[in-house]
Short mmCIF file of C-alpha atoms in Angstrom, two decimals:
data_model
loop_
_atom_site.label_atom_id
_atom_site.label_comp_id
_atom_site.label_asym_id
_atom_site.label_seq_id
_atom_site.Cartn_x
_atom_site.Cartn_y
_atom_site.Cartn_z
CA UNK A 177 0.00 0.00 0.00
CA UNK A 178 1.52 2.94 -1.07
CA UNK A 179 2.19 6.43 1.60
CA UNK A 180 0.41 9.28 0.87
CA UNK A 181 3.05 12.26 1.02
CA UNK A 182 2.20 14.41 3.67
CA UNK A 183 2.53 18.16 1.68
CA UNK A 184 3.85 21.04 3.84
CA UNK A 185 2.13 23.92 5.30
CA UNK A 186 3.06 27.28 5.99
CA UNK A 187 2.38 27.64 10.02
CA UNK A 188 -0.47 29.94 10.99
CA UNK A 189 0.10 33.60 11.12
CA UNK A 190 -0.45 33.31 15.17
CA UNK A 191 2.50 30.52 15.38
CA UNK A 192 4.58 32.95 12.96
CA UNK A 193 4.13 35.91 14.78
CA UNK A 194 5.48 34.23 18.44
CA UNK A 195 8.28 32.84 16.85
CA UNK A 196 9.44 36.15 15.56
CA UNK A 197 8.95 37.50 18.83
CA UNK A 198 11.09 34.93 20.24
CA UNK A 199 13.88 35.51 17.76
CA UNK A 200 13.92 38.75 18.48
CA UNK A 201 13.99 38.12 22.24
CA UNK A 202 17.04 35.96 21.59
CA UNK A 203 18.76 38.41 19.39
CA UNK A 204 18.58 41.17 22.67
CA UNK A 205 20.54 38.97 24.53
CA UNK A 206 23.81 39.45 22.42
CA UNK A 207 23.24 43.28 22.39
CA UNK A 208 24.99 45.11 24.83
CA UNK A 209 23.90 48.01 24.60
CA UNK A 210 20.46 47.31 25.36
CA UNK A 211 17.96 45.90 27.94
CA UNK A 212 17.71 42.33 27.39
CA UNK A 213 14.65 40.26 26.87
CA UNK A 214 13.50 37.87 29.95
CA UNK A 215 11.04 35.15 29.83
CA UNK A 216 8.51 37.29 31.43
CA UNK A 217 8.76 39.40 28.23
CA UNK A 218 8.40 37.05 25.52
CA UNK A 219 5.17 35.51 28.06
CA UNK A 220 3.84 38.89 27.78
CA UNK A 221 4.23 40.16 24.30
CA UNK A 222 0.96 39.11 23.20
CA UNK A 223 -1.04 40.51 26.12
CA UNK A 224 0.71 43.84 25.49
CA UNK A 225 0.45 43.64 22.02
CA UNK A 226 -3.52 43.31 22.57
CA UNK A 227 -3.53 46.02 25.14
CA UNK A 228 -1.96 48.44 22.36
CA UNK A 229 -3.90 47.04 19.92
CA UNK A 230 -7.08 47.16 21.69
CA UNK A 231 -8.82 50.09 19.91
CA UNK A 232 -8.40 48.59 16.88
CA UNK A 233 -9.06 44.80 17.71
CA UNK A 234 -12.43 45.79 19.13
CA UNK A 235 -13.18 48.06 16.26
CA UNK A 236 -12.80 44.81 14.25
CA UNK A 237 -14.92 43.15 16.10
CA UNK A 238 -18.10 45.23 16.05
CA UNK A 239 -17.33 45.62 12.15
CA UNK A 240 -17.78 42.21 12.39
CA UNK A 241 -21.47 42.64 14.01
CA UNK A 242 -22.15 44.95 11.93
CA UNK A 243 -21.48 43.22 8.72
CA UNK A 244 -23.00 39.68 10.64
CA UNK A 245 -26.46 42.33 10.66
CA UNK A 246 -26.54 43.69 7.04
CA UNK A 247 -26.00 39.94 5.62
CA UNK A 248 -28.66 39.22 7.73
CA UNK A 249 -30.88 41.51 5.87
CA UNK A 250 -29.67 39.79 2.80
CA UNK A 251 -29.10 43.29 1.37
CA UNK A 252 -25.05 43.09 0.48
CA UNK A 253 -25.64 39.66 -1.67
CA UNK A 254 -28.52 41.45 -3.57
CA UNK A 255 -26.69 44.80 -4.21
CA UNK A 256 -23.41 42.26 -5.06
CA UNK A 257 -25.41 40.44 -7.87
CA UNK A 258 -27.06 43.62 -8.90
CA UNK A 259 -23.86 45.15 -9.79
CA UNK A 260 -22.05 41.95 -11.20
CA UNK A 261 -25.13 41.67 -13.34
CA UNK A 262 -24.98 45.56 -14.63
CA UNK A 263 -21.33 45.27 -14.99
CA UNK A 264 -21.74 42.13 -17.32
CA UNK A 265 -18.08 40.98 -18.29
CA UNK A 266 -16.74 44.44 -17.15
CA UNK A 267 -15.75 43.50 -13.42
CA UNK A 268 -12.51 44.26 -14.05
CA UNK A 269 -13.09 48.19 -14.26
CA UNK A 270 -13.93 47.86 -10.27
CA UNK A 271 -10.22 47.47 -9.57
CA UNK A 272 -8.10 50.50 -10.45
CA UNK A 273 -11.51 53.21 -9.70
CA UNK A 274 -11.72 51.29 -5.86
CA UNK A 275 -7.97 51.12 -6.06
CA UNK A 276 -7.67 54.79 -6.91
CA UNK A 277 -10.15 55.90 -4.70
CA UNK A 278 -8.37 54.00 -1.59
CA UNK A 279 -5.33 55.64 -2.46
CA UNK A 280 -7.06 59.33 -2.56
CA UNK A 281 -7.52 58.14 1.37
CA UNK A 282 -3.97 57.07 1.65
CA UNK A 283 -2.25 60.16 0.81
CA UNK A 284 -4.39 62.84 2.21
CA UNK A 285 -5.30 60.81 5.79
CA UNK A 286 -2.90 57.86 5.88
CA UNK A 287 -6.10 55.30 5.08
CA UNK A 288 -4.51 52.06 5.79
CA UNK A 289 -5.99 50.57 8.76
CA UNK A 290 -9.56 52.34 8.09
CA UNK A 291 -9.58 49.72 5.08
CA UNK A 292 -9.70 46.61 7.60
CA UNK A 293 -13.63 47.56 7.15
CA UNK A 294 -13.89 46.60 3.23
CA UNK A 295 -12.30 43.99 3.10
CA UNK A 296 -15.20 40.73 3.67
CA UNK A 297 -17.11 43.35 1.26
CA UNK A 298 -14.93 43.12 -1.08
CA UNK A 299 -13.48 40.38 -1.38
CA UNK A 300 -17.39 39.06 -1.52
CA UNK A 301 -17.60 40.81 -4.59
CA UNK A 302 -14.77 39.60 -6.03
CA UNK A 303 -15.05 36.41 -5.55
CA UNK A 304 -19.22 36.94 -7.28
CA UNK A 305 -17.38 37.92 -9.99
CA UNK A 306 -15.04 34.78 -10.52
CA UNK A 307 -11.66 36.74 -9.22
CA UNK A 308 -9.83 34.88 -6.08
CA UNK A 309 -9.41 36.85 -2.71
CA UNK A 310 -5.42 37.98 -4.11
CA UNK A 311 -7.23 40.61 -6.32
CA UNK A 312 -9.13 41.65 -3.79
CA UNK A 313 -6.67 42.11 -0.81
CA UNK A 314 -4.68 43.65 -3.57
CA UNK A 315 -7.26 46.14 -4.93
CA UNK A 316 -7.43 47.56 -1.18
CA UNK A 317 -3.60 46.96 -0.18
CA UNK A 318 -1.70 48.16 -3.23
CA UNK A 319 -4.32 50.89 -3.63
CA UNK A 320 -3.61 52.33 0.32
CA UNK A 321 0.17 51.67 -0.37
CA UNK A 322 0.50 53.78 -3.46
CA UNK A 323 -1.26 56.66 -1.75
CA UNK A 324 0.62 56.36 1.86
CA UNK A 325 3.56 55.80 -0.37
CA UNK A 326 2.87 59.32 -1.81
CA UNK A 327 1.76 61.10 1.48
CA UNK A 328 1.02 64.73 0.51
CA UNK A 329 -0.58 65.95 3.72
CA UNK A 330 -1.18 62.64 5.64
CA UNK A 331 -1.09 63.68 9.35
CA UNK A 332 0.65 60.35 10.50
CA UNK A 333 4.05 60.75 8.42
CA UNK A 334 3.96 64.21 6.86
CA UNK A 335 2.57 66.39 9.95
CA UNK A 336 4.68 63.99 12.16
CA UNK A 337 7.37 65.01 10.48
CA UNK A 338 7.47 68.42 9.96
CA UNK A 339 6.87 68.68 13.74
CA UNK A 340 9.69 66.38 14.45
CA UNK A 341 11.97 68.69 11.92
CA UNK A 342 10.77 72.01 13.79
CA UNK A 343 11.66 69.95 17.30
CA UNK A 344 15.65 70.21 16.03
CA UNK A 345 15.40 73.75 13.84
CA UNK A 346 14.20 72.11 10.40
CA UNK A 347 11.56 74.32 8.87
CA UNK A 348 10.10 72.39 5.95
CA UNK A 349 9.30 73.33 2.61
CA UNK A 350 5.21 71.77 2.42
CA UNK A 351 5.26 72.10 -1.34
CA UNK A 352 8.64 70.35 -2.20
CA UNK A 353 6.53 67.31 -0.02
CA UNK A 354 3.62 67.85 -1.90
CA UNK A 355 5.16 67.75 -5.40
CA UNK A 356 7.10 64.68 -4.56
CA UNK A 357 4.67 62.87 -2.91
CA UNK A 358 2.02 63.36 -5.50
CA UNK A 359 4.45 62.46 -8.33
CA UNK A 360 5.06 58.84 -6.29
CA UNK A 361 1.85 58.10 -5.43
CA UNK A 362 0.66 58.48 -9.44
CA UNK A 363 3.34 56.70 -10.59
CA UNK A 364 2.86 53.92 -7.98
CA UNK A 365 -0.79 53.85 -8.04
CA UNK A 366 -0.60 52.56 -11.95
CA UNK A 367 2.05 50.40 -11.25
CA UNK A 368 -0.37 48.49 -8.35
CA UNK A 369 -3.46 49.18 -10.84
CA UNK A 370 -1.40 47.11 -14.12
CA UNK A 371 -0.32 44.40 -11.87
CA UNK A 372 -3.76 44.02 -10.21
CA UNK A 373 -5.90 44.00 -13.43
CA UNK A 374 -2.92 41.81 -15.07
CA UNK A 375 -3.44 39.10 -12.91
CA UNK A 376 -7.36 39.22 -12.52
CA UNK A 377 -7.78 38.95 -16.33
CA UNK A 378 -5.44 35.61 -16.15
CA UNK A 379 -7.38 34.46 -13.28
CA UNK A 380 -11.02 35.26 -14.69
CA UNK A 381 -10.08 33.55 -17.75
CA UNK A 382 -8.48 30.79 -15.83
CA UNK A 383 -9.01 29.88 -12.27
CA UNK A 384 -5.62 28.09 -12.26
CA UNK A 385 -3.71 30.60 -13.15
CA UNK A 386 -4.43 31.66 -9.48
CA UNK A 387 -1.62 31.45 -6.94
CA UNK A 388 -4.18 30.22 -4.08
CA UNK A 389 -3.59 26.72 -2.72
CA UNK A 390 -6.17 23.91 -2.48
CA UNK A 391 -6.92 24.41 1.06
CA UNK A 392 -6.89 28.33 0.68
CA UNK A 393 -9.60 27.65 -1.97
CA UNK A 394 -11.74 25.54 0.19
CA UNK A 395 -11.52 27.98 3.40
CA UNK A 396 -12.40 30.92 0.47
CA UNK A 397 -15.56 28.70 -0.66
CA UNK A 398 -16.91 27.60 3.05
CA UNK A 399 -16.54 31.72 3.69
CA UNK A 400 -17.80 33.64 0.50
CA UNK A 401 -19.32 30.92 -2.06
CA UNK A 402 -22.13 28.36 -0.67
CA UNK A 403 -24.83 29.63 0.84
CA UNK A 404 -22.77 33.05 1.31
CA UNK A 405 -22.66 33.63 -2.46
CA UNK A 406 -24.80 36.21 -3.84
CA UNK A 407 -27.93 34.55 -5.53
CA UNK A 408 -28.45 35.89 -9.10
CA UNK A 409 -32.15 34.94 -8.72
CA UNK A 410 -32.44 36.88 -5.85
CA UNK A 411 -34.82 40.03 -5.57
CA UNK A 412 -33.49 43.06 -4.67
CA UNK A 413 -36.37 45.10 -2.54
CA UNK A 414 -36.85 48.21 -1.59
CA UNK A 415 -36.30 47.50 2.06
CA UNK A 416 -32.97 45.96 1.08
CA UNK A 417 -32.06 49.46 -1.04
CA UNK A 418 -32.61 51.42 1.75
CA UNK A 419 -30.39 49.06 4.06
CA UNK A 420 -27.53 49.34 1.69
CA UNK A 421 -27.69 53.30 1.38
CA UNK A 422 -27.64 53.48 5.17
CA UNK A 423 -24.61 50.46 4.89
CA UNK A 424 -22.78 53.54 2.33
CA UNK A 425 -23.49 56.36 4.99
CA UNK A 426 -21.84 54.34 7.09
CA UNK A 427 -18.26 54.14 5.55
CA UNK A 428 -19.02 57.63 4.30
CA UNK A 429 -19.16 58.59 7.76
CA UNK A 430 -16.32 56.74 8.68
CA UNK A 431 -14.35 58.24 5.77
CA UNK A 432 -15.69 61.74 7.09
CA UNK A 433 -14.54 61.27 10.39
CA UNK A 434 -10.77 60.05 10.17
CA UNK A 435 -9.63 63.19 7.64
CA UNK A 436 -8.28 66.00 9.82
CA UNK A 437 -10.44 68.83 8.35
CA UNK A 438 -9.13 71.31 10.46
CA UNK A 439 -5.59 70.98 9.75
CA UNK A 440 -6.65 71.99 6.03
CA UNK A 441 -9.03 75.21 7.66
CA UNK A 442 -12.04 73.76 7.18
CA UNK A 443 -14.19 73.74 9.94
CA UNK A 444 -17.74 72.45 8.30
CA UNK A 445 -17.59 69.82 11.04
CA UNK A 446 -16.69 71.71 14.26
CA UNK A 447 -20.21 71.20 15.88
CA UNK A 448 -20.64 67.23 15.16
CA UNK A 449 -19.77 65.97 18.54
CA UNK A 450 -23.39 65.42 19.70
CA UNK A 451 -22.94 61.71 19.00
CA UNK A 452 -19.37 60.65 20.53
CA UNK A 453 -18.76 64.11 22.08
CA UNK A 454 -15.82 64.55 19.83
CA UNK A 455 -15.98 66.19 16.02
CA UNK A 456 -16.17 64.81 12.80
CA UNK A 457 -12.45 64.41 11.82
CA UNK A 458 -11.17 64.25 14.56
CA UNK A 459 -12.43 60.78 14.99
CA UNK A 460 -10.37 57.71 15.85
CA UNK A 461 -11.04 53.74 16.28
CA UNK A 462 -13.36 54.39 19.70
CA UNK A 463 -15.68 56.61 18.00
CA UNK A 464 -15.50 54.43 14.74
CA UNK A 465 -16.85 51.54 17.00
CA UNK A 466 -19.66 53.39 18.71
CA UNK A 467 -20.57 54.88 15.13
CA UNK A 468 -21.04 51.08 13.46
CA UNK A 469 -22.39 49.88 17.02
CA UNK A 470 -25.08 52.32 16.51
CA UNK A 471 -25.55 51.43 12.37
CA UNK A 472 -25.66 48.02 12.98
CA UNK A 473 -28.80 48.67 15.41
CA UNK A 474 -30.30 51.43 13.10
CA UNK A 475 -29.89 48.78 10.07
CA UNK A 476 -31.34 45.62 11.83
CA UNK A 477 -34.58 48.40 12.94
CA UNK A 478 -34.89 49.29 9.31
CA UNK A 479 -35.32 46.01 8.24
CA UNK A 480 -37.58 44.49 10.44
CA UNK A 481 -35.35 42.54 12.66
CA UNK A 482 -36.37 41.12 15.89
CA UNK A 483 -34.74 41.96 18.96
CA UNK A 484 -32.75 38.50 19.23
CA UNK A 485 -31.91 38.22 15.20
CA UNK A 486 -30.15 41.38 15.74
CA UNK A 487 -28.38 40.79 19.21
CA UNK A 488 -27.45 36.78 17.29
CA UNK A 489 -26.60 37.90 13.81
CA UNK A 490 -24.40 40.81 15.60
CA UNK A 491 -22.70 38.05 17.64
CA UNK A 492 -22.16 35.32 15.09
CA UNK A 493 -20.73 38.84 12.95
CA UNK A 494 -18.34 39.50 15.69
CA UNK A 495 -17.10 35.56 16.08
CA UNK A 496 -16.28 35.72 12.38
CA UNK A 497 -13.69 38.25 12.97
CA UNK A 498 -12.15 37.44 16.45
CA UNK A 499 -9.55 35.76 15.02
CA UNK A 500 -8.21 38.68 12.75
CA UNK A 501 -8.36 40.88 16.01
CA UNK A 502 -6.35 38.30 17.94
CA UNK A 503 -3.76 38.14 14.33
CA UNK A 504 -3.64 41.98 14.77
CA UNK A 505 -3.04 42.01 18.71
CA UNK A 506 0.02 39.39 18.42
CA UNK A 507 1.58 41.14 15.69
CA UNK A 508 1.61 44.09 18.24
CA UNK A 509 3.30 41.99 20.58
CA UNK A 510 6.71 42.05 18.39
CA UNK A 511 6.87 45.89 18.42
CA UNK A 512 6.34 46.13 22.22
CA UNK A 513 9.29 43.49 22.77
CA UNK A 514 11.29 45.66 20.21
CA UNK A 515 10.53 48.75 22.38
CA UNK A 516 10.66 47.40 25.75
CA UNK A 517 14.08 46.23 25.25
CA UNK A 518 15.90 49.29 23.69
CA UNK A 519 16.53 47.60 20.10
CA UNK A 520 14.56 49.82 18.11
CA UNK A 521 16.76 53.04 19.04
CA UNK A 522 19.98 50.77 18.91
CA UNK A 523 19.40 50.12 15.32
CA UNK A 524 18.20 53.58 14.74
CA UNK A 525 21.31 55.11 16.31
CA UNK A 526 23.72 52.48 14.36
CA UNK A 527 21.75 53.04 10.90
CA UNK A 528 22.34 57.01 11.34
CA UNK A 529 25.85 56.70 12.17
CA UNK A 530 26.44 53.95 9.38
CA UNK A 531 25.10 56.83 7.19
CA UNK A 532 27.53 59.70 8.44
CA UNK A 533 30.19 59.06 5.18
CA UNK A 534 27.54 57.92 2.93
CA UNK A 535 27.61 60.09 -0.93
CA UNK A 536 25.00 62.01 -1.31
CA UNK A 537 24.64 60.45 -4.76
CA UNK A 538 23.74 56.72 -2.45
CA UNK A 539 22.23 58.83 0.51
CA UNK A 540 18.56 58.32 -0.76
CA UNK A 541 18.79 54.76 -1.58
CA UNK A 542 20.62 53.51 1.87
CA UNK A 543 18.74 55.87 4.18
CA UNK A 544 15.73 54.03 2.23
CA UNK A 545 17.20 50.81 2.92
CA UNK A 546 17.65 51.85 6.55
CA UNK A 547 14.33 53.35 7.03
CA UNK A 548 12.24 49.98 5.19
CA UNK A 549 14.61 47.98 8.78
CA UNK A 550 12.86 50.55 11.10
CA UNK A 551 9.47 50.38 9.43
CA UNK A 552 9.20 47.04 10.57
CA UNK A 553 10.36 47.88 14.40
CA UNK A 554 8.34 50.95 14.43
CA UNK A 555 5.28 50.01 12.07
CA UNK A 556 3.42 53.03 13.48
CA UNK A 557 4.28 56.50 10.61
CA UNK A 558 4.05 58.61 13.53
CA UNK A 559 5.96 56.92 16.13
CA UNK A 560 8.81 56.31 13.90
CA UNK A 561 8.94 59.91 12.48
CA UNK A 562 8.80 60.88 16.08
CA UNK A 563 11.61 59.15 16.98
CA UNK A 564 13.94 59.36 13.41
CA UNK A 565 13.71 62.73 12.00
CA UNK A 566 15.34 64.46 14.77
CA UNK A 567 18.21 62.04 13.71
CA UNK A 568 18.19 61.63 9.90
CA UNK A 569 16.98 65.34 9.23
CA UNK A 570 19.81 67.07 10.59
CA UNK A 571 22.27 64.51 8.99
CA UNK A 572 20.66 65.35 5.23
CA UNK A 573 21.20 68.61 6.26
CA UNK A 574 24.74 68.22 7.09
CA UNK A 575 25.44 66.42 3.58
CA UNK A 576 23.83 69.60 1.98
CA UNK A 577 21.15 67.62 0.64
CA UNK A 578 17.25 67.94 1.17
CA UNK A 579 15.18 66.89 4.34
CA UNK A 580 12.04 67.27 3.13
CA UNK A 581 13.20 64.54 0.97
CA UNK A 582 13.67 62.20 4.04
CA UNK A 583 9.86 62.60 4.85
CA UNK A 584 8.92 60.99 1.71
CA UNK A 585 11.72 58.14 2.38
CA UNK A 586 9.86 57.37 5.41
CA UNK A 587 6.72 57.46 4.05
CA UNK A 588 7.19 55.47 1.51
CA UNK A 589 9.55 53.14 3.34
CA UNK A 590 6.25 52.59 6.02
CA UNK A 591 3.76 52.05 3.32
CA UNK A 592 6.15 49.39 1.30
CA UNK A 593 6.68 47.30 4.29
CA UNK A 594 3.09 47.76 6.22
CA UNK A 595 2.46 45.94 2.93
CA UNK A 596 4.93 42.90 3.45
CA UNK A 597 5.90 42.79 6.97
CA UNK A 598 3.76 40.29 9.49
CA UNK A 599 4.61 43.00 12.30
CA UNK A 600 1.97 44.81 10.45
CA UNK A 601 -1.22 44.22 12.23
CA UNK A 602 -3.31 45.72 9.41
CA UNK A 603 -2.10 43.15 6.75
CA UNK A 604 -2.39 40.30 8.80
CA UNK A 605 -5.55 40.72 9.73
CA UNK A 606 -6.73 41.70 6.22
CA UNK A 607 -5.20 38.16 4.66
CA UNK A 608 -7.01 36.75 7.43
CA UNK A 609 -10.02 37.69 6.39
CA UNK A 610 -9.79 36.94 2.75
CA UNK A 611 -8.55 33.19 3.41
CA UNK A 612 -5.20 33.91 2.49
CA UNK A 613 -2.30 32.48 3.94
CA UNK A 614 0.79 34.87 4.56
CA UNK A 615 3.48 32.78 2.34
CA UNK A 616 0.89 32.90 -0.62
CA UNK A 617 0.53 36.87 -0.04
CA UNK A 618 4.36 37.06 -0.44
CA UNK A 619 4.77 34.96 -3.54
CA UNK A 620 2.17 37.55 -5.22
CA UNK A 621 2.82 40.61 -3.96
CA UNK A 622 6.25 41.18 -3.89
CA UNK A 623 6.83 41.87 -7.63
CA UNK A 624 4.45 44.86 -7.21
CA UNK A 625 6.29 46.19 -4.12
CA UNK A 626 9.91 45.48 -5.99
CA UNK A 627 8.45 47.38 -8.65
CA UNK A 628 7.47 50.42 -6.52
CA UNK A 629 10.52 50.97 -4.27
CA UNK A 630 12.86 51.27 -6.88
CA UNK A 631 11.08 53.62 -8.74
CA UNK A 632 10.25 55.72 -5.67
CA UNK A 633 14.26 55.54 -4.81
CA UNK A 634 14.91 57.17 -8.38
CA UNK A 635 12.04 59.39 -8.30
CA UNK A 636 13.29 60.62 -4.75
CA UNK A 637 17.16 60.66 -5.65
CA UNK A 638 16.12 62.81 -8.39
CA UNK A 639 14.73 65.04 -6.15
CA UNK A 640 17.33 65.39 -3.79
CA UNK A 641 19.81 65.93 -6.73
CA UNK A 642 17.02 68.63 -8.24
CA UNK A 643 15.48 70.21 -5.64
#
């Protein structure tokens, strides 16, 4: 009788994440110059990393309600087939206009982790309209990247920065920023947008030309085909319509809240606070949850819903997604070991001085190099502009070159490996949602991401030499 070959299998993203935390642990203990990890630590990575995580892992999990209520209502697979059947053979246009349109978020507000609340949506709709979940994921990841990428006024990296240039004597030219960041983002959104549609027209025109495994293709049937997938007999009432308009307001709302309107002197929203007590814009992941805690009542009222459909549908919403909050807490738990323990600043401090004799002809490229290593210790824009620009500001300075320059480096440098990197909370939990595992992820995406950093590196060495 002959052995069946047993076929390996990437570990889960939870058993990847703790053994990079332990690796790291182990690599404090040859440092020096730092605190070293103890047991104790490495124990309590996770549970810190869901403490700092905890706004947005509970945001994720009253999405989840929320979404459990409106498929409830049957509303989302009606609209889905409605617009499958309208677009008839011309699905593909959906990816670069929601691409582009995520991207318009990325560089003006830094829209990355916002867009943990499209994608089930999407990749639902994708999936209706014979794509896999890679186009999807894609669609929404490549599209934030490009625009984060090309941060023109995003308050995370480019306000973090400027303020952390003023903290040393920088003041910053906000139009040499501008002009450079919306030249990358362009030329990086159609990079994402080719590569995207390339690959969805090979898939819709052959399913194995898709890079998903067997077993990633059964977990994406059980979760969005079945009884989940839309039904093109289905009628689409007028109760249902109204349930998806208020299901739009929603993310509108969202979308409304998060952009820092008064940093651009507009101050339409200043009296908005009756809700959460705090204005529209000036929003962040608490008031996001109380804002789709309320919808998802308002919607499941609307409709007709008894009492206990909505309190059950909003639960078995919520269980759907508690493992992408846990994914997102652990890979928190890294960064807090990296922090606790001193090795974040140690590299920091060795990169800058490693940089000191650098020409300022390779200056852009290794200080991008440098910067894509402390993206993944400091995955947070702000923190890591907080903490770097004081540094690598002065020392372009020094070198007589540009340091408005280095705030694009690190924004792009953050956006490139928040796209890559399983410290990034964000990513993991939006591959967990679409059923796809992280080594599969990799294998697609990085020709995309190769693609974009070099031409960012030449667009921003140019500048530096121009400018």
């Amino acid at each position: 009788m002959e052995k069946r070959k047993t076929q390996f299998r990437m570990p889960t993203a939870f058993t990847v994440l703790i053994l990079l935390t332990i690796v790291v642990a182990i690599i404090t203990q040859f440092i020096p110059a730092i605190t070293p990890a103890k047991v104790s630590d490495v124990v309590m990575a996770p549970i810190d990393g869901f403490a700092s995580a905890l706004g947005v892992s509970l945001f994720v999990l009253v999405l989840g309600g929320f979404l459990g209520v409106v498929m409830k209502t049957g509303s989302l697979n009606a609209g889905i087939t409605a617009v499958v059947k309208k677009l008839n053979g011309k699905e593909t246009w959906m990816i670069p206009i929601l691409m582009f349109l995520i991207s318009v978020g990325g560089t003006t507000y830094g829209m990355f982790e916002e867009t943990i609340a499209f994608y089930a949506l999407v990749t639902s709709t994708m999936v209706a309209a014979g794509f896999d979940p890679l186009i999807a994921a894609s669609t929404i990841l490549l599209g934030s990247t490009a625009g984060t990428l090309g941060a023109t006024v995003n308050p995370f990296s480019v306000s973090a920065s400027v303020d952390a240039l003023n903290s040393v004597g920088i003041e910053s030219n906000q139009t040499i920023i501008i002009l450079a960041g919306c030249v990358s983002w362009i030329v990086c959104y159609l990079i994402g947008a080719v590569f995207v549609v390339r690959y969805a027209n090979k898939v819709k025109a052959d399913r194995k030309a898709s890079l998903l495994t067997e077993d990633e293709w059964a977990s994406v049937e059980k979760e969005y085909s079945g009884d989940k997938q839309p039904d093109a007999s289905a009628d689409f009432t007028l109760r249902q319509k109204v349930v998806l308009v208020l299901f739009g307001i929603s993310f509108v709302v969202m979308i409304v809240g998060m952009i820092p309107w008064n940093s651009f002197d507009i101050h339409l929203f200043d009296h908005t606070s009756f809700l959460t007590g705090v204005n529209l814009g000036d929003w962040y992941f608490s008031e996001l949850t109380a804002w789709f805690l309320v919808m998802a009542i308002v919607i499941g009222l609307v409709y007709g819903l008894k009492e206990r459909e909505i309190v059950n549908s909003f639960l078995g919403g919520a269980g759907d997604l508690i493992g992408v909050a846990l994914v997102i807490a652990v890979s928190r738990g890294v960064s807090v070991i990296m922090s606790s323990t001193g090795l974040d600043m140690y590299i920091l401090e060795k990169a800058s001085g490693a940089l000191q004799g650098t020409s300022s002809l390779l200056f852009t490229g290794v200080s991008y190099i440098v910067y894509l290593l402390l993206s993944v210790l400091i995955p947070s824009s702000s923190g890591l502009a907080t903490v770097s620009m004081p540094i690598m500001g002065p020392l372009a300075q020094n070198l007589g070159l540009v340091p408005e320059i280095m705030v694009c480096v690190l924004s792009g440098s953050c956006a490139l490996i928040n796209c890559i990197s399983p410290t990034s909370g964000t990513l993991m939990g939006a591959i967990s949602i679409c059923r796809v595992e992280f080594s599969t992820w990799v294998r697609y995406i990085w020709k995309p991401l190769a693609a974009m950093l070099v031409v960012h590196i030449v667009i921003l060495s140019i500048g530096m030499v121009v400018l």
